[in-house]
PDB file of N, CA and C in Angstrom:
ATOM      1  N   MET A 235     -42.256  13.501  25.547  1.00 50.00           N
ATOM      2  CA  MET A 235     -43.169  13.112  26.618  1.00 50.00           C
ATOM      3  C   MET A 235     -44.567  12.992  26.040  1.00 50.00           C
ATOM      4  N   ASN A 236     -45.267  11.924  26.358  1.00 73.00           N
ATOM      5  CA  ASN A 236     -46.604  11.722  25.829  1.00 73.00           C
ATOM      6  C   ASN A 236     -47.695  12.151  26.811  1.00 73.00           C
ATOM      7  N   ALA A 237     -47.344  12.891  27.820  1.00 86.00           N
ATOM      8  CA  ALA A 237     -48.326  13.394  28.772  1.00 86.00           C
ATOM      9  C   ALA A 237     -49.136  14.499  28.113  1.00 86.00           C
ATOM     10  N   ARG A 238     -50.413  14.479  28.364  1.00 93.00           N
ATOM     11  CA  ARG A 238     -51.321  15.450  27.776  1.00 93.00           C
ATOM     12  C   ARG A 238     -51.820  16.385  28.864  1.00 93.00           C
ATOM     13  N   LYS A 239     -51.714  17.672  28.642  1.00 96.00           N
ATOM     14  CA  LYS A 239     -52.228  18.651  29.594  1.00 96.00           C
ATOM     15  C   LYS A 239     -53.721  18.850  29.335  1.00 96.00           C
ATOM     16  N   ILE A 240     -54.506  18.766  30.393  1.00 97.00           N
ATOM     17  CA  ILE A 240     -55.946  18.985  30.262  1.00 97.00           C
ATOM     18  C   ILE A 240     -56.359  20.135  31.172  1.00 97.00           C
ATOM     19  N   ASP A 241     -57.462  20.777  30.810  1.00 96.00           N
ATOM     20  CA  ASP A 241     -57.954  21.866  31.655  1.00 96.00           C
ATOM     21  C   ASP A 241     -59.469  21.982  31.644  1.00 96.00           C
ATOM     22  N   SER A 242     -60.160  21.007  31.046  1.00 97.00           N
ATOM     23  CA  SER A 242     -61.622  21.088  31.006  1.00 97.00           C
ATOM     24  C   SER A 242     -62.265  19.768  31.425  1.00 97.00           C
ATOM     25  N   GLN A 243     -63.481  19.880  31.893  1.00 97.00           N
ATOM     26  CA  GLN A 243     -64.244  18.706  32.291  1.00 97.00           C
ATOM     27  C   GLN A 243     -64.478  17.794  31.082  1.00 97.00           C
ATOM     28  N   GLU A 244     -64.680  18.382  29.924  1.00 97.00           N
ATOM     29  CA  GLU A 244     -64.913  17.597  28.711  1.00 97.00           C
ATOM     30  C   GLU A 244     -63.693  16.733  28.376  1.00 97.00           C
ATOM     31  N   GLN A 245     -62.504  17.306  28.484  1.00 97.00           N
ATOM     32  CA  GLN A 245     -61.281  16.541  28.223  1.00 97.00           C
ATOM     33  C   GLN A 245     -61.142  15.395  29.216  1.00 97.00           C
ATOM     34  N   PHE A 246     -61.450  15.680  30.476  1.00 97.00           N
ATOM     35  CA  PHE A 246     -61.357  14.647  31.503  1.00 97.00           C
ATOM     36  C   PHE A 246     -62.358  13.525  31.233  1.00 97.00           C
ATOM     37  N   GLU A 247     -63.585  13.879  30.891  1.00 96.00           N
ATOM     38  CA  GLU A 247     -64.609  12.864  30.615  1.00 96.00           C
ATOM     39  C   GLU A 247     -64.212  11.975  29.440  1.00 96.00           C
ATOM     40  N   GLU A 248     -63.528  12.534  28.448  1.00 95.00           N
ATOM     41  CA  GLU A 248     -63.025  11.723  27.336  1.00 95.00           C
ATOM     42  C   GLU A 248     -61.993  10.715  27.833  1.00 95.00           C
ATOM     43  N   LEU A 249     -61.124  11.132  28.741  1.00 95.00           N
ATOM     44  CA  LEU A 249     -60.130  10.214  29.299  1.00 95.00           C
ATOM     45  C   LEU A 249     -60.796   9.078  30.062  1.00 95.00           C
ATOM     46  N   LEU A 250     -61.897   9.372  30.745  1.00 95.00           N
ATOM     47  CA  LEU A 250     -62.595   8.330  31.516  1.00 95.00           C
ATOM     48  C   LEU A 250     -63.108   7.199  30.626  1.00 95.00           C
ATOM     49  N   LYS A 251     -63.245   7.448  29.344  1.00 95.00           N
ATOM     50  CA  LYS A 251     -63.709   6.418  28.409  1.00 95.00           C
ATOM     51  C   LYS A 251     -62.606   5.420  28.075  1.00 95.00           C
ATOM     52  N   GLN A 252     -61.358   5.752  28.408  1.00 93.00           N
ATOM     53  CA  GLN A 252     -60.234   4.855  28.170  1.00 93.00           C
ATOM     54  C   GLN A 252     -60.268   3.700  29.175  1.00 93.00           C
ATOM     55  N   ASP A 253     -59.614   2.593  28.829  1.00 94.00           N
ATOM     56  CA  ASP A 253     -59.528   1.474  29.771  1.00 94.00           C
ATOM     57  C   ASP A 253     -58.853   1.905  31.066  1.00 94.00           C
ATOM     58  N   SER A 254     -57.771   2.674  30.916  1.00 95.00           N
ATOM     59  CA  SER A 254     -57.077   3.171  32.100  1.00 95.00           C
ATOM     60  C   SER A 254     -56.262   4.406  31.730  1.00 95.00           C
ATOM     61  N   PHE A 255     -56.003   5.240  32.711  1.00 95.00           N
ATOM     62  CA  PHE A 255     -55.120   6.379  32.529  1.00 95.00           C
ATOM     63  C   PHE A 255     -54.674   6.885  33.887  1.00 95.00           C
ATOM     64  N   LEU A 256     -53.540   7.536  33.879  1.00 97.00           N
ATOM     65  CA  LEU A 256     -52.956   8.126  35.071  1.00 97.00           C
ATOM     66  C   LEU A 256     -53.103   9.635  34.969  1.00 97.00           C
ATOM     67  N   LEU A 257     -53.645  10.247  36.006  1.00 98.00           N
ATOM     68  CA  LEU A 257     -53.809  11.700  36.054  1.00 98.00           C
ATOM     69  C   LEU A 257     -52.946  12.266  37.172  1.00 98.00           C
ATOM     70  N   VAL A 258     -52.256  13.358  36.880  1.00 98.00           N
ATOM     71  CA  VAL A 258     -51.465  14.050  37.894  1.00 98.00           C
ATOM     72  C   VAL A 258     -51.973  15.471  38.018  1.00 98.00           C
ATOM     73  N   LYS A 259     -52.264  15.869  39.260  1.00 97.00           N
ATOM     74  CA  LYS A 259     -52.607  17.254  39.578  1.00 97.00           C
ATOM     75  C   LYS A 259     -51.320  17.909  40.069  1.00 97.00           C
ATOM     76  N   HIS A 260     -50.990  19.053  39.467  1.00 94.00           N
ATOM     77  CA  HIS A 260     -49.686  19.677  39.687  1.00 94.00           C
ATOM     78  C   HIS A 260     -49.864  21.150  40.037  1.00 94.00           C
ATOM     79  N   SER A 261     -49.188  21.596  41.070  1.00 95.00           N
ATOM     80  CA  SER A 261     -49.166  23.014  41.415  1.00 95.00           C
ATOM     81  C   SER A 261     -47.952  23.661  40.773  1.00 95.00           C
ATOM     82  N   LEU A 262     -48.164  24.788  40.132  1.00 95.00           N
ATOM     83  CA  LEU A 262     -47.081  25.485  39.451  1.00 95.00           C
ATOM     84  C   LEU A 262     -46.168  26.256  40.401  1.00 95.00           C
ATOM     85  N   THR A 263     -46.590  26.401  41.664  1.00 95.00           N
ATOM     86  CA  THR A 263     -45.833  27.233  42.602  1.00 95.00           C
ATOM     87  C   THR A 263     -45.223  26.482  43.777  1.00 95.00           C
ATOM     88  N   CYS A 264     -45.534  25.221  43.930  1.00 94.00           N
ATOM     89  CA  CYS A 264     -45.081  24.455  45.096  1.00 94.00           C
ATOM     90  C   CYS A 264     -43.833  23.637  44.763  1.00 94.00           C
ATOM     91  N   PRO A 265     -42.753  23.788  45.547  1.00 94.00           N
ATOM     92  CA  PRO A 265     -41.541  23.006  45.270  1.00 94.00           C
ATOM     93  C   PRO A 265     -41.748  21.500  45.433  1.00 94.00           C
ATOM     94  N   ILE A 266     -42.600  21.085  46.361  1.00 95.00           N
ATOM     95  CA  ILE A 266     -42.887  19.652  46.527  1.00 95.00           C
ATOM     96  C   ILE A 266     -43.572  19.131  45.272  1.00 95.00           C
ATOM     97  N   SER A 267     -44.506  19.919  44.750  1.00 95.00           N
ATOM     98  CA  SER A 267     -45.190  19.542  43.515  1.00 95.00           C
ATOM     99  C   SER A 267     -44.207  19.509  42.347  1.00 95.00           C
ATOM    100  N   GLY A 268     -43.284  20.433  42.326  1.00 95.00           N
ATOM    101  CA  GLY A 268     -42.267  20.442  41.277  1.00 95.00           C
ATOM    102  C   GLY A 268     -41.433  19.167  41.288  1.00 95.00           C
ATOM    103  N   ALA A 269     -41.061  18.723  42.480  1.00 96.00           N
ATOM    104  CA  ALA A 269     -40.284  17.482  42.605  1.00 96.00           C
ATOM    105  C   ALA A 269     -41.114  16.279  42.150  1.00 96.00           C
ATOM    106  N   ALA A 270     -42.374  16.239  42.563  1.00 96.00           N
ATOM    107  CA  ALA A 270     -43.255  15.136  42.160  1.00 96.00           C
ATOM    108  C   ALA A 270     -43.467  15.148  40.648  1.00 96.00           C
ATOM    109  N   PHE A 271     -43.608  16.341  40.069  1.00 96.00           N
ATOM    110  CA  PHE A 271     -43.819  16.433  38.629  1.00 96.00           C
ATOM    111  C   PHE A 271     -42.575  15.966  37.871  1.00 96.00           C
ATOM    112  N   SER A 272     -41.396  16.212  38.404  1.00 96.00           N
ATOM    113  CA  SER A 272     -40.170  15.698  37.790  1.00 96.00           C
ATOM    114  C   SER A 272     -40.163  14.173  37.788  1.00 96.00           C
ATOM    115  N   GLU A 273     -40.617  13.577  38.880  1.00 97.00           N
ATOM    116  CA  GLU A 273     -40.728  12.116  38.958  1.00 97.00           C
ATOM    117  C   GLU A 273     -41.738  11.611  37.924  1.00 97.00           C
ATOM    118  N   TYR A 274     -42.855  12.313  37.797  1.00 97.00           N
ATOM    119  CA  TYR A 274     -43.886  11.974  36.815  1.00 97.00           C
ATOM    120  C   TYR A 274     -43.318  12.060  35.394  1.00 97.00           C
ATOM    121  N   GLU A 275     -42.572  13.115  35.096  1.00 95.00           N
ATOM    122  CA  GLU A 275     -41.976  13.254  33.765  1.00 95.00           C
ATOM    123  C   GLU A 275     -41.024  12.096  33.478  1.00 95.00           C
ATOM    124  N   ARG A 276     -40.258  11.701  34.465  1.00 96.00           N
ATOM    125  CA  ARG A 276     -39.359  10.550  34.313  1.00 96.00           C
ATOM    126  C   ARG A 276     -40.157   9.277  34.027  1.00 96.00           C
ATOM    127  N   PHE A 277     -41.244   9.096  34.789  1.00 97.00           N
ATOM    128  CA  PHE A 277     -42.119   7.949  34.585  1.00 97.00           C
ATOM    129  C   PHE A 277     -42.660   7.929  33.152  1.00 97.00           C
ATOM    130  N   VAL A 278     -43.120   9.076  32.673  1.00 96.00           N
ATOM    131  CA  VAL A 278     -43.702   9.157  31.331  1.00 96.00           C
ATOM    132  C   VAL A 278     -42.667   8.779  30.268  1.00 96.00           C
ATOM    133  N   LYS A 279     -41.439   9.257  30.416  1.00 95.00           N
ATOM    134  CA  LYS A 279     -40.383   8.942  29.450  1.00 95.00           C
ATOM    135  C   LYS A 279     -40.086   7.448  29.412  1.00 95.00           C
ATOM    136  N   GLU A 280     -40.201   6.784  30.564  1.00 94.00           N
ATOM    137  CA  GLU A 280     -39.892   5.359  30.649  1.00 94.00           C
ATOM    138  C   GLU A 280     -41.089   4.466  30.350  1.00 94.00           C
ATOM    139  N   ASN A 281     -42.284   5.053  30.250  1.00 93.00           N
ATOM    140  CA  ASN A 281     -43.511   4.270  30.062  1.00 93.00           C
ATOM    141  C   ASN A 281     -44.394   4.927  29.003  1.00 93.00           C
ATOM    142  N   GLU A 282     -43.864   5.034  27.801  1.00 90.00           N
ATOM    143  CA  GLU A 282     -44.560   5.763  26.745  1.00 90.00           C
ATOM    144  C   GLU A 282     -45.902   5.155  26.361  1.00 90.00           C
ATOM    145  N   ALA A 283     -46.108   3.879  26.646  1.00 90.00           N
ATOM    146  CA  ALA A 283     -47.366   3.233  26.274  1.00 90.00           C
ATOM    147  C   ALA A 283     -48.504   3.530  27.263  1.00 90.00           C
ATOM    148  N   ILE A 284     -48.170   4.105  28.409  1.00 92.00           N
ATOM    149  CA  ILE A 284     -49.180   4.389  29.428  1.00 92.00           C
ATOM    150  C   ILE A 284     -49.928   5.668  29.057  1.00 92.00           C
ATOM    151  N   ASN A 285     -51.245   5.593  29.087  1.00 94.00           N
ATOM    152  CA  ASN A 285     -52.086   6.753  28.830  1.00 94.00           C
ATOM    153  C   ASN A 285     -52.046   7.649  30.069  1.00 94.00           C
ATOM    154  N   THR A 286     -51.613   8.890  29.901  1.00 96.00           N
ATOM    155  CA  THR A 286     -51.466   9.770  31.047  1.00 96.00           C
ATOM    156  C   THR A 286     -51.808  11.212  30.693  1.00 96.00           C
ATOM    157  N   ALA A 287     -52.232  11.949  31.704  1.00 97.00           N
ATOM    158  CA  ALA A 287     -52.566  13.366  31.539  1.00 97.00           C
ATOM    159  C   ALA A 287     -52.250  14.082  32.843  1.00 97.00           C
ATOM    160  N   TYR A 288     -52.126  15.398  32.744  1.00 97.00           N
ATOM    161  CA  TYR A 288     -51.909  16.194  33.943  1.00 97.00           C
ATOM    162  C   TYR A 288     -52.678  17.493  33.832  1.00 97.00           C
ATOM    163  N   LEU A 289     -52.890  18.097  34.986  1.00 97.00           N
ATOM    164  CA  LEU A 289     -53.496  19.421  35.006  1.00 97.00           C
ATOM    165  C   LEU A 289     -52.718  20.304  35.960  1.00 97.00           C
ATOM    166  N   ALA A 290     -52.651  21.573  35.629  1.00 96.00           N
ATOM    167  CA  ALA A 290     -52.041  22.570  36.501  1.00 96.00           C
ATOM    168  C   ALA A 290     -53.173  23.149  37.345  1.00 96.00           C
ATOM    169  N   VAL A 291     -53.107  22.943  38.641  1.00 95.00           N
ATOM    170  CA  VAL A 291     -54.200  23.320  39.529  1.00 95.00           C
ATOM    171  C   VAL A 291     -54.561  24.803  39.387  1.00 95.00           C
ATOM    172  N   GLN A 292     -53.582  25.670  39.292  1.00 95.00           N
ATOM    173  CA  GLN A 292     -53.871  27.102  39.200  1.00 95.00           C
ATOM    174  C   GLN A 292     -54.614  27.454  37.915  1.00 95.00           C
ATOM    175  N   GLU A 293     -54.446  26.655  36.885  1.00 95.00           N
ATOM    176  CA  GLU A 293     -55.079  26.923  35.596  1.00 95.00           C
ATOM    177  C   GLU A 293     -56.378  26.153  35.411  1.00 95.00           C
ATOM    178  N   ALA A 294     -56.644  25.181  36.274  1.00 96.00           N
ATOM    179  CA  ALA A 294     -57.814  24.321  36.092  1.00 96.00           C
ATOM    180  C   ALA A 294     -58.483  24.005  37.433  1.00 96.00           C
ATOM    181  N   ARG A 295     -58.662  25.021  38.266  1.00 95.00           N
ATOM    182  CA  ARG A 295     -59.288  24.802  39.579  1.00 95.00           C
ATOM    183  C   ARG A 295     -60.662  24.145  39.494  1.00 95.00           C
ATOM    184  N   PRO A 296     -61.545  24.611  38.587  1.00 96.00           N
ATOM    185  CA  PRO A 296     -62.865  23.966  38.511  1.00 96.00           C
ATOM    186  C   PRO A 296     -62.765  22.479  38.178  1.00 96.00           C
ATOM    187  N   LEU A 297     -61.858  22.111  37.284  1.00 97.00           N
ATOM    188  CA  LEU A 297     -61.680  20.705  36.938  1.00 97.00           C
ATOM    189  C   LEU A 297     -61.143  19.917  38.121  1.00 97.00           C
ATOM    190  N   SER A 298     -60.173  20.463  38.808  1.00 95.00           N
ATOM    191  CA  SER A 298     -59.605  19.789  39.973  1.00 95.00           C
ATOM    192  C   SER A 298     -60.680  19.548  41.034  1.00 95.00           C
ATOM    193  N   ALA A 299     -61.504  20.547  41.279  1.00 95.00           N
ATOM    194  CA  ALA A 299     -62.594  20.417  42.256  1.00 95.00           C
ATOM    195  C   ALA A 299     -63.629  19.403  41.781  1.00 95.00           C
ATOM    196  N   TYR A 300     -63.927  19.407  40.498  1.00 97.00           N
ATOM    197  CA  TYR A 300     -64.890  18.460  39.928  1.00 97.00           C
ATOM    198  C   TYR A 300     -64.440  17.022  40.161  1.00 97.00           C
ATOM    199  N   ILE A 301     -63.167  16.746  39.902  1.00 97.00           N
ATOM    200  CA  ILE A 301     -62.620  15.394  40.074  1.00 97.00           C
ATOM    201  C   ILE A 301     -62.707  14.983  41.545  1.00 97.00           C
ATOM    202  N   ALA A 302     -62.322  15.876  42.438  1.00 95.00           N
ATOM    203  CA  ALA A 302     -62.381  15.583  43.878  1.00 95.00           C
ATOM    204  C   ALA A 302     -63.812  15.272  44.305  1.00 95.00           C
ATOM    205  N   ASP A 303     -64.757  16.083  43.852  1.00 96.00           N
ATOM    206  CA  ASP A 303     -66.166  15.888  44.230  1.00 96.00           C
ATOM    207  C   ASP A 303     -66.757  14.635  43.606  1.00 96.00           C
ATOM    208  N   LYS A 304     -66.525  14.434  42.327  1.00 96.00           N
ATOM    209  CA  LYS A 304     -67.120  13.300  41.613  1.00 96.00           C
ATOM    210  C   LYS A 304     -66.685  11.961  42.197  1.00 96.00           C
ATOM    211  N   PHE A 305     -65.415  11.875  42.589  1.00 97.00           N
ATOM    212  CA  PHE A 305     -64.885  10.591  43.050  1.00 97.00           C
ATOM    213  C   PHE A 305     -64.632  10.547  44.554  1.00 97.00           C
ATOM    214  N   ASN A 306     -65.008  11.599  45.244  1.00 95.00           N
ATOM    215  CA  ASN A 306     -64.854  11.658  46.698  1.00 95.00           C
ATOM    216  C   ASN A 306     -63.408  11.372  47.124  1.00 95.00           C
ATOM    217  N   ILE A 307     -62.489  11.986  46.393  1.00 94.00           N
ATOM    218  CA  ILE A 307     -61.063  11.905  46.710  1.00 94.00           C
ATOM    219  C   ILE A 307     -60.631  13.297  47.132  1.00 94.00           C
ATOM    220  N   ARG A 308     -60.220  13.434  48.371  1.00 90.00           N
ATOM    221  CA  ARG A 308     -59.792  14.737  48.867  1.00 90.00           C
ATOM    222  C   ARG A 308     -58.720  15.329  47.961  1.00 90.00           C
ATOM    223  N   HIS A 309     -58.917  16.572  47.562  1.00 89.00           N
ATOM    224  CA  HIS A 309     -57.943  17.233  46.697  1.00 89.00           C
ATOM    225  C   HIS A 309     -56.630  17.452  47.441  1.00 89.00           C
ATOM    226  N   GLU A 310     -55.547  17.081  46.784  1.00 90.00           N
ATOM    227  CA  GLU A 310     -54.217  17.390  47.271  1.00 90.00           C
ATOM    228  C   GLU A 310     -53.392  17.791  46.059  1.00 90.00           C
ATOM    229  N   SER A 311     -52.345  18.518  46.311  1.00 91.00           N
ATOM    230  CA  SER A 311     -51.481  18.931  45.223  1.00 91.00           C
ATOM    231  C   SER A 311     -50.044  18.940  45.739  1.00 91.00           C
ATOM    232  N   PRO A 312     -49.235  18.119  45.112  1.00 96.00           N
ATOM    233  CA  PRO A 312     -49.467  17.282  43.950  1.00 96.00           C
ATOM    234  C   PRO A 312     -50.264  16.026  44.311  1.00 96.00           C
ATOM    235  N   GLN A 313     -50.869  15.465  43.295  1.00 97.00           N
ATOM    236  CA  GLN A 313     -51.664  14.252  43.492  1.00 97.00           C
ATOM    237  C   GLN A 313     -51.656  13.446  42.199  1.00 97.00           C
ATOM    238  N   ALA A 314     -51.509  12.135  42.325  1.00 98.00           N
ATOM    239  CA  ALA A 314     -51.586  11.218  41.188  1.00 98.00           C
ATOM    240  C   ALA A 314     -52.760  10.278  41.431  1.00 98.00           C
ATOM    241  N   ILE A 315     -53.560  10.062  40.394  1.00 98.00           N
ATOM    242  CA  ILE A 315     -54.715   9.177  40.496  1.00 98.00           C
ATOM    243  C   ILE A 315     -54.716   8.259  39.277  1.00 98.00           C
ATOM    244  N   LEU A 316     -54.793   6.962  39.531  1.00 98.00           N
ATOM    245  CA  LEU A 316     -54.898   5.980  38.449  1.00 98.00           C
ATOM    246  C   LEU A 316     -56.366   5.594  38.306  1.00 98.00           C
ATOM    247  N   PHE A 317     -56.878   5.712  37.084  1.00 98.00           N
ATOM    248  CA  PHE A 317     -58.261   5.350  36.785  1.00 98.00           C
ATOM    249  C   PHE A 317     -58.282   4.100  35.922  1.00 98.00           C
ATOM    250  N   LYS A 318     -59.187   3.186  36.246  1.00 97.00           N
ATOM    251  CA  LYS A 318     -59.436   2.006  35.413  1.00 97.00           C
ATOM    252  C   LYS A 318     -60.938   1.885  35.246  1.00 97.00           C
ATOM    253  N   ASN A 319     -61.347   1.704  34.011  1.00 96.00           N
ATOM    254  CA  ASN A 319     -62.771   1.591  33.690  1.00 96.00           C
ATOM    255  C   ASN A 319     -63.583   2.725  34.292  1.00 96.00           C
ATOM    256  N   GLY A 320     -63.035   3.931  34.235  1.00 96.00           N
ATOM    257  CA  GLY A 320     -63.756   5.115  34.674  1.00 96.00           C
ATOM    258  C   GLY A 320     -63.799   5.358  36.166  1.00 96.00           C
ATOM    259  N   GLU A 321     -63.059   4.568  36.928  1.00 97.00           N
ATOM    260  CA  GLU A 321     -63.074   4.702  38.392  1.00 97.00           C
ATOM    261  C   GLU A 321     -61.650   4.783  38.931  1.00 97.00           C
ATOM    262  N   PRO A 322     -61.440   5.566  39.976  1.00 98.00           N
ATOM    263  CA  PRO A 322     -60.105   5.624  40.580  1.00 98.00           C
ATOM    264  C   PRO A 322     -59.808   4.325  41.338  1.00 98.00           C
ATOM    265  N   VAL A 323     -58.608   3.800  41.109  1.00 97.00           N
ATOM    266  CA  VAL A 323     -58.216   2.556  41.780  1.00 97.00           C
ATOM    267  C   VAL A 323     -56.973   2.738  42.657  1.00 97.00           C
ATOM    268  N   TRP A 324     -56.323   3.889  42.526  1.00 97.00           N
ATOM    269  CA  TRP A 324     -55.106   4.163  43.304  1.00 97.00           C
ATOM    270  C   TRP A 324     -54.866   5.656  43.280  1.00 97.00           C
ATOM    271  N   ASN A 325     -54.356   6.179  44.388  1.00 96.00           N
ATOM    272  CA  ASN A 325     -53.925   7.576  44.382  1.00 96.00           C
ATOM    273  C   ASN A 325     -52.828   7.778  45.403  1.00 96.00           C
ATOM    274  N   ALA A 326     -52.028   8.807  45.155  1.00 97.00           N
ATOM    275  CA  ALA A 326     -50.923   9.161  46.049  1.00 97.00           C
ATOM    276  C   ALA A 326     -50.738  10.666  45.976  1.00 97.00           C
ATOM    277  N   SER A 327     -50.093  11.196  46.993  1.00 96.00           N
ATOM    278  CA  SER A 327     -49.843  12.631  46.989  1.00 96.00           C
ATOM    279  C   SER A 327     -48.453  12.929  47.547  1.00 96.00           C
ATOM    280  N   HIS A 328     -48.043  14.149  47.300  1.00 95.00           N
ATOM    281  CA  HIS A 328     -46.799  14.709  47.819  1.00 95.00           C
ATOM    282  C   HIS A 328     -45.597  13.809  47.547  1.00 95.00           C
ATOM    283  N   SER A 329     -44.798  13.533  48.548  1.00 94.00           N
ATOM    284  CA  SER A 329     -43.548  12.798  48.332  1.00 94.00           C
ATOM    285  C   SER A 329     -43.771  11.325  47.989  1.00 94.00           C
ATOM    286  N   ARG A 330     -45.014  10.853  48.052  1.00 96.00           N
ATOM    287  CA  ARG A 330     -45.296   9.466  47.659  1.00 96.00           C
ATOM    288  C   ARG A 330     -45.422   9.325  46.141  1.00 96.00           C
ATOM    289  N   ILE A 331     -45.349  10.446  45.427  1.00 97.00           N
ATOM    290  CA  ILE A 331     -45.371  10.401  43.958  1.00 97.00           C
ATOM    291  C   ILE A 331     -43.928  10.300  43.476  1.00 97.00           C
ATOM    292  N   THR A 332     -43.552   9.095  43.130  1.00 97.00           N
ATOM    293  CA  THR A 332     -42.209   8.834  42.613  1.00 97.00           C
ATOM    294  C   THR A 332     -42.329   8.001  41.341  1.00 97.00           C
ATOM    295  N   ASN A 333     -41.274   7.968  40.571  1.00 97.00           N
ATOM    296  CA  ASN A 333     -41.244   7.117  39.394  1.00 97.00           C
ATOM    297  C   ASN A 333     -41.558   5.673  39.796  1.00 97.00           C
ATOM    298  N   GLU A 334     -40.975   5.243  40.890  1.00 97.00           N
ATOM    299  CA  GLU A 334     -41.184   3.867  41.358  1.00 97.00           C
ATOM    300  C   GLU A 334     -42.640   3.617  41.753  1.00 97.00           C
ATOM    301  N   SER A 335     -43.250   4.537  42.523  1.00 97.00           N
ATOM    302  CA  SER A 335     -44.630   4.321  42.961  1.00 97.00           C
ATOM    303  C   SER A 335     -45.601   4.352  41.780  1.00 97.00           C
ATOM    304  N   LEU A 336     -45.335   5.226  40.806  1.00 97.00           N
ATOM    305  CA  LEU A 336     -46.195   5.285  39.622  1.00 97.00           C
ATOM    306  C   LEU A 336     -46.061   4.007  38.798  1.00 97.00           C
ATOM    307  N   THR A 337     -44.848   3.517  38.673  1.00 96.00           N
ATOM    308  CA  THR A 337     -44.606   2.290  37.925  1.00 96.00           C
ATOM    309  C   THR A 337     -45.323   1.117  38.578  1.00 96.00           C
ATOM    310  N   LYS A 338     -45.223   1.000  39.899  1.00 97.00           N
ATOM    311  CA  LYS A 338     -45.907  -0.083  40.622  1.00 97.00           C
ATOM    312  C   LYS A 338     -47.418   0.029  40.471  1.00 97.00           C
ATOM    313  N   ALA A 339     -47.940   1.240  40.500  1.00 96.00           N
ATOM    314  CA  ALA A 339     -49.387   1.439  40.421  1.00 96.00           C
ATOM    315  C   ALA A 339     -49.957   0.959  39.096  1.00 96.00           C
ATOM    316  N   VAL A 340     -49.243   1.193  38.012  1.00 95.00           N
ATOM    317  CA  VAL A 340     -49.788   0.831  36.699  1.00 95.00           C
ATOM    318  C   VAL A 340     -49.556  -0.636  36.327  1.00 95.00           C
ATOM    319  N   GLN A 341     -48.750  -1.353  37.092  1.00 91.00           N
ATOM    320  CA  GLN A 341     -48.470  -2.765  36.773  1.00 91.00           C
ATOM    321  C   GLN A 341     -49.605  -3.668  37.228  1.00 91.00           C
TER     322      GLN A 341
END
């Protein structure tokens, strides 16, 4: 899997310099988040060329809050956000995070 785990604002800011990337916010204790993360892992295996990262909300609360505040996107967990040119262009949460929805978002 080419997904990169991040936990700092500095790591996130480096990702924003990329043309595009997919970020997933994941809760380590929520079964819905676990199901969404499984879909994300499947997506990553099938789309190795896509730049992607994830964060565990319990381990990176300040980063999760920073992203929500900076981009005015209400925090949800699980949550997937696609960034292009440093700006969010798509997001989904909970059961809307599927391999299919992630694939459509990046196309």
